PDB file of N, CA and C in Angstrom:
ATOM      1  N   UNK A1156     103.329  72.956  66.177  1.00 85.00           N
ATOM      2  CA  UNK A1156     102.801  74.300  66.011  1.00 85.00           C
ATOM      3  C   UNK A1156     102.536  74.543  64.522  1.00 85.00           C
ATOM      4  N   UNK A1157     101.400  75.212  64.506  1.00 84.00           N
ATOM      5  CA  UNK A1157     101.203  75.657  62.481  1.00 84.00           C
ATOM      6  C   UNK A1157     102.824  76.119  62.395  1.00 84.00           C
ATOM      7  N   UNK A1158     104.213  76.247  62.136  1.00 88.00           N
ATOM      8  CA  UNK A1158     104.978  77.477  62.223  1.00 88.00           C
ATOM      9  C   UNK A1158     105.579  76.069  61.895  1.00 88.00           C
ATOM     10  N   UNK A1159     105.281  74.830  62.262  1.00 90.00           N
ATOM     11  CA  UNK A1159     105.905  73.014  61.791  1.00 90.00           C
ATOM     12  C   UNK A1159     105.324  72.953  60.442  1.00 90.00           C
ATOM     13  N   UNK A1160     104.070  72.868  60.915  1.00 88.00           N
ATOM     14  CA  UNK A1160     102.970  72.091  59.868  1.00 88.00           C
ATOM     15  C   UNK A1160     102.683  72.007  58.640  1.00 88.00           C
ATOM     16  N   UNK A1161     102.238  74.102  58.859  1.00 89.00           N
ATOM     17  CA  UNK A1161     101.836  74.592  57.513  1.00 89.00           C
ATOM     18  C   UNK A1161     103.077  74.427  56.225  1.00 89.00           C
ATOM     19  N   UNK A1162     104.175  74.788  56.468  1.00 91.00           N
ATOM     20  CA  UNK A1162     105.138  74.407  55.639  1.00 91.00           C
ATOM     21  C   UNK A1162     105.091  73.579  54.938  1.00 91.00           C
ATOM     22  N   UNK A1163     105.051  72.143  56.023  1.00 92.00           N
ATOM     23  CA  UNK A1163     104.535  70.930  55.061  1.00 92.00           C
ATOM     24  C   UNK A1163     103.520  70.812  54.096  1.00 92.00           C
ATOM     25  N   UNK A1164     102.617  71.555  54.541  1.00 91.00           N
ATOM     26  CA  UNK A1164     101.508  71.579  53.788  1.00 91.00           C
ATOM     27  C   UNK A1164     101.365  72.145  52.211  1.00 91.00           C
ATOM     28  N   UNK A1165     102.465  73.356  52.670  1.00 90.00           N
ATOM     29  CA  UNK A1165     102.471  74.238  51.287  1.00 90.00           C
ATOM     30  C   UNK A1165     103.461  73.645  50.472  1.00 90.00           C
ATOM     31  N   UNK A1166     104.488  73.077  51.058  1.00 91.00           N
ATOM     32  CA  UNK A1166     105.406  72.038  49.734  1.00 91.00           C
ATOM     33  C   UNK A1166     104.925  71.281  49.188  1.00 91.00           C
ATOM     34  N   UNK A1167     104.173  70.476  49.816  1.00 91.00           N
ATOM     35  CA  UNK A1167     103.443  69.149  49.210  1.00 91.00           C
ATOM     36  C   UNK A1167     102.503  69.586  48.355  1.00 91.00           C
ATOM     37  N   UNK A1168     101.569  70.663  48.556  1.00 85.00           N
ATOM     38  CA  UNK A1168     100.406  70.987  47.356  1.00 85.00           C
ATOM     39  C   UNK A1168      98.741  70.945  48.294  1.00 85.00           C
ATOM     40  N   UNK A1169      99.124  70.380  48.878  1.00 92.00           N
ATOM     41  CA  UNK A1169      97.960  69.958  49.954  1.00 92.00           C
ATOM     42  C   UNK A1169      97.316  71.363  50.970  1.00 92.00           C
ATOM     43  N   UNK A1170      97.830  72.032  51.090  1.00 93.00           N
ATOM     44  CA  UNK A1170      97.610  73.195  51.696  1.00 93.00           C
ATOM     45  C   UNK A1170      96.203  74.111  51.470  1.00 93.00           C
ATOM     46  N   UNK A1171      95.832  73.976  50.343  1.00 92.00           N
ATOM     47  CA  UNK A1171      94.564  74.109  49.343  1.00 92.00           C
ATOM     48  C   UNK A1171      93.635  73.429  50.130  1.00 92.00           C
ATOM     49  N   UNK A1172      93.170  72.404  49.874  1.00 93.00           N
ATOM     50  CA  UNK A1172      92.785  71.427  50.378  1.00 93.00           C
ATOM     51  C   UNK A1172      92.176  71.510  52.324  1.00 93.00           C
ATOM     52  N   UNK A1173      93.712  71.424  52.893  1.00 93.00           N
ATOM     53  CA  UNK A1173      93.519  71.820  53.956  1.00 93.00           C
ATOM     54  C   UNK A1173      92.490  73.169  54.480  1.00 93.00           C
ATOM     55  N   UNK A1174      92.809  74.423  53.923  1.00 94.00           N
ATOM     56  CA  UNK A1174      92.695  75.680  53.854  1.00 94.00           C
ATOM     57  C   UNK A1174      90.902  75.244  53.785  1.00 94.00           C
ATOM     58  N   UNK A1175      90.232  74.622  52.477  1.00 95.00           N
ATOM     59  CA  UNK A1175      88.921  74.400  52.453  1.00 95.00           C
ATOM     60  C   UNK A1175      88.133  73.745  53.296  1.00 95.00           C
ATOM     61  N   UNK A1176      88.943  72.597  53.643  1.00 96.00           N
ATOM     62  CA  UNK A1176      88.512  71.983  54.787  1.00 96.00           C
ATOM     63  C   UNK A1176      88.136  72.670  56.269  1.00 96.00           C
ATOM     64  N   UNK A1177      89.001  73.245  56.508  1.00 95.00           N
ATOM     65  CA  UNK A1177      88.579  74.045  57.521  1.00 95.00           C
ATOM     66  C   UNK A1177      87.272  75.293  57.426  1.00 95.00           C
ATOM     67  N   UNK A1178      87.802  76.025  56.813  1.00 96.00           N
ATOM     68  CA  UNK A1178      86.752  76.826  56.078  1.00 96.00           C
ATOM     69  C   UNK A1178      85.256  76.021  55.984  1.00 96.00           C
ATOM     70  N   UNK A1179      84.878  75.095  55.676  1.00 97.00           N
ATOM     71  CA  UNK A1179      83.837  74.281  55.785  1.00 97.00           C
ATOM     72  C   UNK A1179      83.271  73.627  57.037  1.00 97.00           C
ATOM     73  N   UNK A1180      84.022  73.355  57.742  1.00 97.00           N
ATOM     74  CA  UNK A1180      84.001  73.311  59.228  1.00 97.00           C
ATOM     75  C   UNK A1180      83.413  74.052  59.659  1.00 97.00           C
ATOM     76  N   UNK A1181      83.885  75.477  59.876  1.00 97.00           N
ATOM     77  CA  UNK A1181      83.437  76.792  60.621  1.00 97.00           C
ATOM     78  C   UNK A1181      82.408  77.045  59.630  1.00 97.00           C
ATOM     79  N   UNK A1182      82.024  76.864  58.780  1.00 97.00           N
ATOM     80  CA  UNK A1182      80.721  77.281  58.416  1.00 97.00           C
ATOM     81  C   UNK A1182      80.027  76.184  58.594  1.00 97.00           C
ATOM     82  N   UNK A1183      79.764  75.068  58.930  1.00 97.00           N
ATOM     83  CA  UNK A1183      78.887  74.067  59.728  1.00 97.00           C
ATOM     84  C   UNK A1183      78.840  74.161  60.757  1.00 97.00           C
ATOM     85  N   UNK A1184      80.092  74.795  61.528  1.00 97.00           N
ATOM     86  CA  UNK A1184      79.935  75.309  63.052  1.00 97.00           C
ATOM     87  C   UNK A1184      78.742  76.474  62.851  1.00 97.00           C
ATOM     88  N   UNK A1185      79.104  77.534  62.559  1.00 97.00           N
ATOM     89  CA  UNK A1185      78.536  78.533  62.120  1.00 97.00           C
ATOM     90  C   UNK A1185      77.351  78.483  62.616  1.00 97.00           C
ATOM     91  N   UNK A1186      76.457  77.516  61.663  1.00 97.00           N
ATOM     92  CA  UNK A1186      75.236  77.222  61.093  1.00 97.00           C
ATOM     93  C   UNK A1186      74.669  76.434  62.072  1.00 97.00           C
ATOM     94  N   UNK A1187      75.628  75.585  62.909  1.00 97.00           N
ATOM     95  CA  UNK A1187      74.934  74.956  64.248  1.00 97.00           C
ATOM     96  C   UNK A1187      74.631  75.933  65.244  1.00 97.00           C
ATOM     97  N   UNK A1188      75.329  76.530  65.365  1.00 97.00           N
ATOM     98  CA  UNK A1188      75.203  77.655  66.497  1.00 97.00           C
ATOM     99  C   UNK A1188      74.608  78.351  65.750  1.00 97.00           C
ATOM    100  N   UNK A1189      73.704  78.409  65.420  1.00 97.00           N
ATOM    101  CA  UNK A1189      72.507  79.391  64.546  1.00 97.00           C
ATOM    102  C   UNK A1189      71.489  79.038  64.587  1.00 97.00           C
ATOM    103  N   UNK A1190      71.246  77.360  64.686  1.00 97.00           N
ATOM    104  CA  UNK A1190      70.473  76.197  64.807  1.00 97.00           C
ATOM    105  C   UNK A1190      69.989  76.296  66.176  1.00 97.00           C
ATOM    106  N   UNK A1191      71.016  76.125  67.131  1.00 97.00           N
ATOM    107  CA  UNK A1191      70.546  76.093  68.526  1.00 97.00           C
ATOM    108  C   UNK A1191      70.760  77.206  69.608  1.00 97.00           C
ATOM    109  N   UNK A1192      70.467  78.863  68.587  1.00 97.00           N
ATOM    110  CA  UNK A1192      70.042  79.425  69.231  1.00 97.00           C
ATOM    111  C   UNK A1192      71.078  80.183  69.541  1.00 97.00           C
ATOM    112  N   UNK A1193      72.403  79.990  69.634  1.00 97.00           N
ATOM    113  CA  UNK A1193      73.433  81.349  70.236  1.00 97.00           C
ATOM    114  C   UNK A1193      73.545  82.423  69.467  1.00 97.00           C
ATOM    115  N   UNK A1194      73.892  83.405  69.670  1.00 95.00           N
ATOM    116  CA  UNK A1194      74.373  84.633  69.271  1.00 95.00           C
ATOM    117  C   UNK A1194      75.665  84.632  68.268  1.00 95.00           C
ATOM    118  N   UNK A1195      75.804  84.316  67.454  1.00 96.00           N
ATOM    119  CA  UNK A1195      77.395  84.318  66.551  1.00 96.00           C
ATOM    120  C   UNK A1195      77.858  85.746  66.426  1.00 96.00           C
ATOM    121  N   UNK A1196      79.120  85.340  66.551  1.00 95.00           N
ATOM    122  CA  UNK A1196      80.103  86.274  66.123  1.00 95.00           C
ATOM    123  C   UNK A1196      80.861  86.322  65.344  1.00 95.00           C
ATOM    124  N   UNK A1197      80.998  87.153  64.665  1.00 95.00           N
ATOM    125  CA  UNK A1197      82.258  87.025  62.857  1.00 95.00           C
ATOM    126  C   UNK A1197      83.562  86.269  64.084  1.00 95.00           C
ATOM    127  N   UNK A1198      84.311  85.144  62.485  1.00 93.00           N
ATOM    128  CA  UNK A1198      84.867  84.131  62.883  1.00 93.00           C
ATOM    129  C   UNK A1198      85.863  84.680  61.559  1.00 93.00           C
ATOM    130  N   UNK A1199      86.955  84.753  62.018  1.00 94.00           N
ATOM    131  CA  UNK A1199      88.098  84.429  60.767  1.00 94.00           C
ATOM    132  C   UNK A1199      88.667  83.833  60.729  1.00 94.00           C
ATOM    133  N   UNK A1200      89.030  82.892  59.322  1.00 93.00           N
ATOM    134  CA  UNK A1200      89.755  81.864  59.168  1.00 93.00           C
ATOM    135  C   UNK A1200      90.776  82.412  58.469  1.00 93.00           C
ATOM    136  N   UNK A1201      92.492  82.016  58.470  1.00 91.00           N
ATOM    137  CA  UNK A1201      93.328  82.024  57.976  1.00 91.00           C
ATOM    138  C   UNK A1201      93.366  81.214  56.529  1.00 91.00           C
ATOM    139  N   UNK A1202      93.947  81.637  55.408  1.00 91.00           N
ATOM    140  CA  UNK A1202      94.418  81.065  54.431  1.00 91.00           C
ATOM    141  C   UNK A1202      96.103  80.618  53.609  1.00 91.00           C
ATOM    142  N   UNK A1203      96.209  80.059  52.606  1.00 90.00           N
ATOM    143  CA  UNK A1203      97.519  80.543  52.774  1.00 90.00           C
ATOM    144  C   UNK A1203      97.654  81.429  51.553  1.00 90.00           C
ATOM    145  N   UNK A1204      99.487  82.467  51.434  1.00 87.00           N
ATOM    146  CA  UNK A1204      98.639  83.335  49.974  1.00 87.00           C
ATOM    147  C   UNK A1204      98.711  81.950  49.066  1.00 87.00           C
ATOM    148  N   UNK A1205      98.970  80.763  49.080  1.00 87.00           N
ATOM    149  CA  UNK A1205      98.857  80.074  47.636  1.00 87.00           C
ATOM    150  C   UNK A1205      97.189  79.978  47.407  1.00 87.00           C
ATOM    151  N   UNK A1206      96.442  80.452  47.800  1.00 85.00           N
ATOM    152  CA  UNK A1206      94.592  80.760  47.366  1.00 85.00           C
ATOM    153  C   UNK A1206      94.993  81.692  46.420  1.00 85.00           C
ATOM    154  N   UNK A1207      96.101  82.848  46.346  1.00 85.00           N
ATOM    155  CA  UNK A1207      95.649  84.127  45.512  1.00 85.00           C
ATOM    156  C   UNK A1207      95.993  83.556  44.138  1.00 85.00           C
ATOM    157  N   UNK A1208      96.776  82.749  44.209  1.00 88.00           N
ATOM    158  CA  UNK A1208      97.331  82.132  42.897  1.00 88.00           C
ATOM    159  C   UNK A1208      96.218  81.572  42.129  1.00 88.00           C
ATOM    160  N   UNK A1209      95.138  80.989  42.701  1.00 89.00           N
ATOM    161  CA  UNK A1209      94.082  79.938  42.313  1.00 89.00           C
ATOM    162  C   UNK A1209      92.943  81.002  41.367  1.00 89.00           C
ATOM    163  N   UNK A1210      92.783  80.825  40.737  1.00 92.00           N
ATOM    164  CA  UNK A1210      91.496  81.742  39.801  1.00 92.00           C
ATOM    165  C   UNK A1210      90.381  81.623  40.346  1.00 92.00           C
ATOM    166  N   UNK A1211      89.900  80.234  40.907  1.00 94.00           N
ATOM    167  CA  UNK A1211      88.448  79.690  41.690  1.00 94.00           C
ATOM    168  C   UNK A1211      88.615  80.178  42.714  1.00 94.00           C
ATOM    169  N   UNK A1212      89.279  80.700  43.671  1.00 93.00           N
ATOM    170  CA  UNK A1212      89.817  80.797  44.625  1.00 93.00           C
ATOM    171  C   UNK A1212      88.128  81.341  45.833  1.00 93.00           C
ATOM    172  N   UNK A1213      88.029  82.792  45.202  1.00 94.00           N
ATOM    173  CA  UNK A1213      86.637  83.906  45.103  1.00 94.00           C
ATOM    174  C   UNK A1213      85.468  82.737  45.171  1.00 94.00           C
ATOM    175  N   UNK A1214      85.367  82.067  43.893  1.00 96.00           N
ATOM    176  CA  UNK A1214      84.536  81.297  43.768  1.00 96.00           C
ATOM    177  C   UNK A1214      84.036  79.934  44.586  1.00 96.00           C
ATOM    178  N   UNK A1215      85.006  79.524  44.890  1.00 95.00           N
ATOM    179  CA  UNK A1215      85.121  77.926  45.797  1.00 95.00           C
ATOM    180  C   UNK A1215      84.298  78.241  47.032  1.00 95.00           C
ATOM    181  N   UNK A1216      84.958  79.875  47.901  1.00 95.00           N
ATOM    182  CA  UNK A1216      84.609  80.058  49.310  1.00 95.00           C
ATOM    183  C   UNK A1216      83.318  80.476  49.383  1.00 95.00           C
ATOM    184  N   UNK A1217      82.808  81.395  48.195  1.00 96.00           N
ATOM    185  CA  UNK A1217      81.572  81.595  47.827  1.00 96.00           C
ATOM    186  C   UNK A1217      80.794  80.435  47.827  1.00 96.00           C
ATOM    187  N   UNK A1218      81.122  79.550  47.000  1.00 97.00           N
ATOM    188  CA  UNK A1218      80.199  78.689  46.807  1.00 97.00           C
ATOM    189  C   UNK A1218      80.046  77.712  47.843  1.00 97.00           C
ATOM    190  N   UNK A1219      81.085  77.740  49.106  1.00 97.00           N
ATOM    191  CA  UNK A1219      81.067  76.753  50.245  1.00 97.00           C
ATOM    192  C   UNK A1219      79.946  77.605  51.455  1.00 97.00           C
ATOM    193  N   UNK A1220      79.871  79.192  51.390  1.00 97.00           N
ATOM    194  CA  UNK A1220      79.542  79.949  52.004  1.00 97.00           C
ATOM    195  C   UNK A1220      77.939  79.754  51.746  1.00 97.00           C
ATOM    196  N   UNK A1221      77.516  79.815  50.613  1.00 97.00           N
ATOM    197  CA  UNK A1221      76.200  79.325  49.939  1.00 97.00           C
ATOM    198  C   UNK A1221      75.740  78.267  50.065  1.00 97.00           C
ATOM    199  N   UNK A1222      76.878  77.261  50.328  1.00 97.00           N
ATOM    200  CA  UNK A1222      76.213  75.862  50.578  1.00 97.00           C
ATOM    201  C   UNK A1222      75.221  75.777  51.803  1.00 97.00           C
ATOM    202  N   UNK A1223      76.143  76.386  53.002  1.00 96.00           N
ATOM    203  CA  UNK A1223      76.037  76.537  54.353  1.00 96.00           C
ATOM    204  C   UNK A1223      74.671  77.473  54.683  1.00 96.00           C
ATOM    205  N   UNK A1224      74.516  78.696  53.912  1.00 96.00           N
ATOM    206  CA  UNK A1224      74.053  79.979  53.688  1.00 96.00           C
ATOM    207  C   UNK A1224      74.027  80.495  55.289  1.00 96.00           C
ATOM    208  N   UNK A1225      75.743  80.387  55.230  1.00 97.00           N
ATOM    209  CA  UNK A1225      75.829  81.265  56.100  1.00 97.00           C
ATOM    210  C   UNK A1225      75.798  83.096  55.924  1.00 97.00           C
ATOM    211  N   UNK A1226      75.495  83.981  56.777  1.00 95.00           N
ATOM    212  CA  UNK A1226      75.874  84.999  56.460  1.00 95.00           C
ATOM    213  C   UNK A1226      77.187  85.939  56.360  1.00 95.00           C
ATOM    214  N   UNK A1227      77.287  86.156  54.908  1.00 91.00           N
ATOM    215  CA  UNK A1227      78.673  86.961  54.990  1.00 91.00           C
ATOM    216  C   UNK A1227      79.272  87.683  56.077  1.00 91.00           C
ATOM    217  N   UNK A1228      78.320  88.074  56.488  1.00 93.00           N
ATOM    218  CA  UNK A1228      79.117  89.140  57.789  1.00 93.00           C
ATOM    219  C   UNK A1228      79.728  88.300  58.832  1.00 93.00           C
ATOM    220  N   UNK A1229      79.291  87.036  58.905  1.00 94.00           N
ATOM    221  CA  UNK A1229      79.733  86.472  60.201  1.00 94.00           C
ATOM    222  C   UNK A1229      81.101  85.493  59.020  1.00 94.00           C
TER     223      UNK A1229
END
């Protein structure tokens, strides 16, 4: 269960990482299902707070969001 996982994740440092990865995912999902036509619906992804710590933090998701050009709202 994340409630195992994430823990691990956030001791080790890796959690970052993880957190983007996914985030990049769902905005290639996103963007497929945009591609072939369905209807999207805003999607939220979880983070952990170690993002608030990060200064790029704003910047990274922005700039993954732009890659994709997905729309903010979704």
């Amino acid at each position: 269960s994340p409630g195992e996982f994430i823990p691990v994740f956030e001791n080790n440092g890796t959690i970052v990482q993880l957190d983007q990865y996914i985030f990049e995912e769902v905005c290639r999902q996103i963007i497929k299902w945009m591609k072939e036509g369905y209807q999207v619906t805003p999607v939220s992804v979880n983070v952990s707070r170690l993002h608030l710590y990060r200064q790029d933090f704003v910047d990274t998701y922005l700039d993954i969001i732009n890659k994709y050009k997905v729309p903010v709202q979704l």
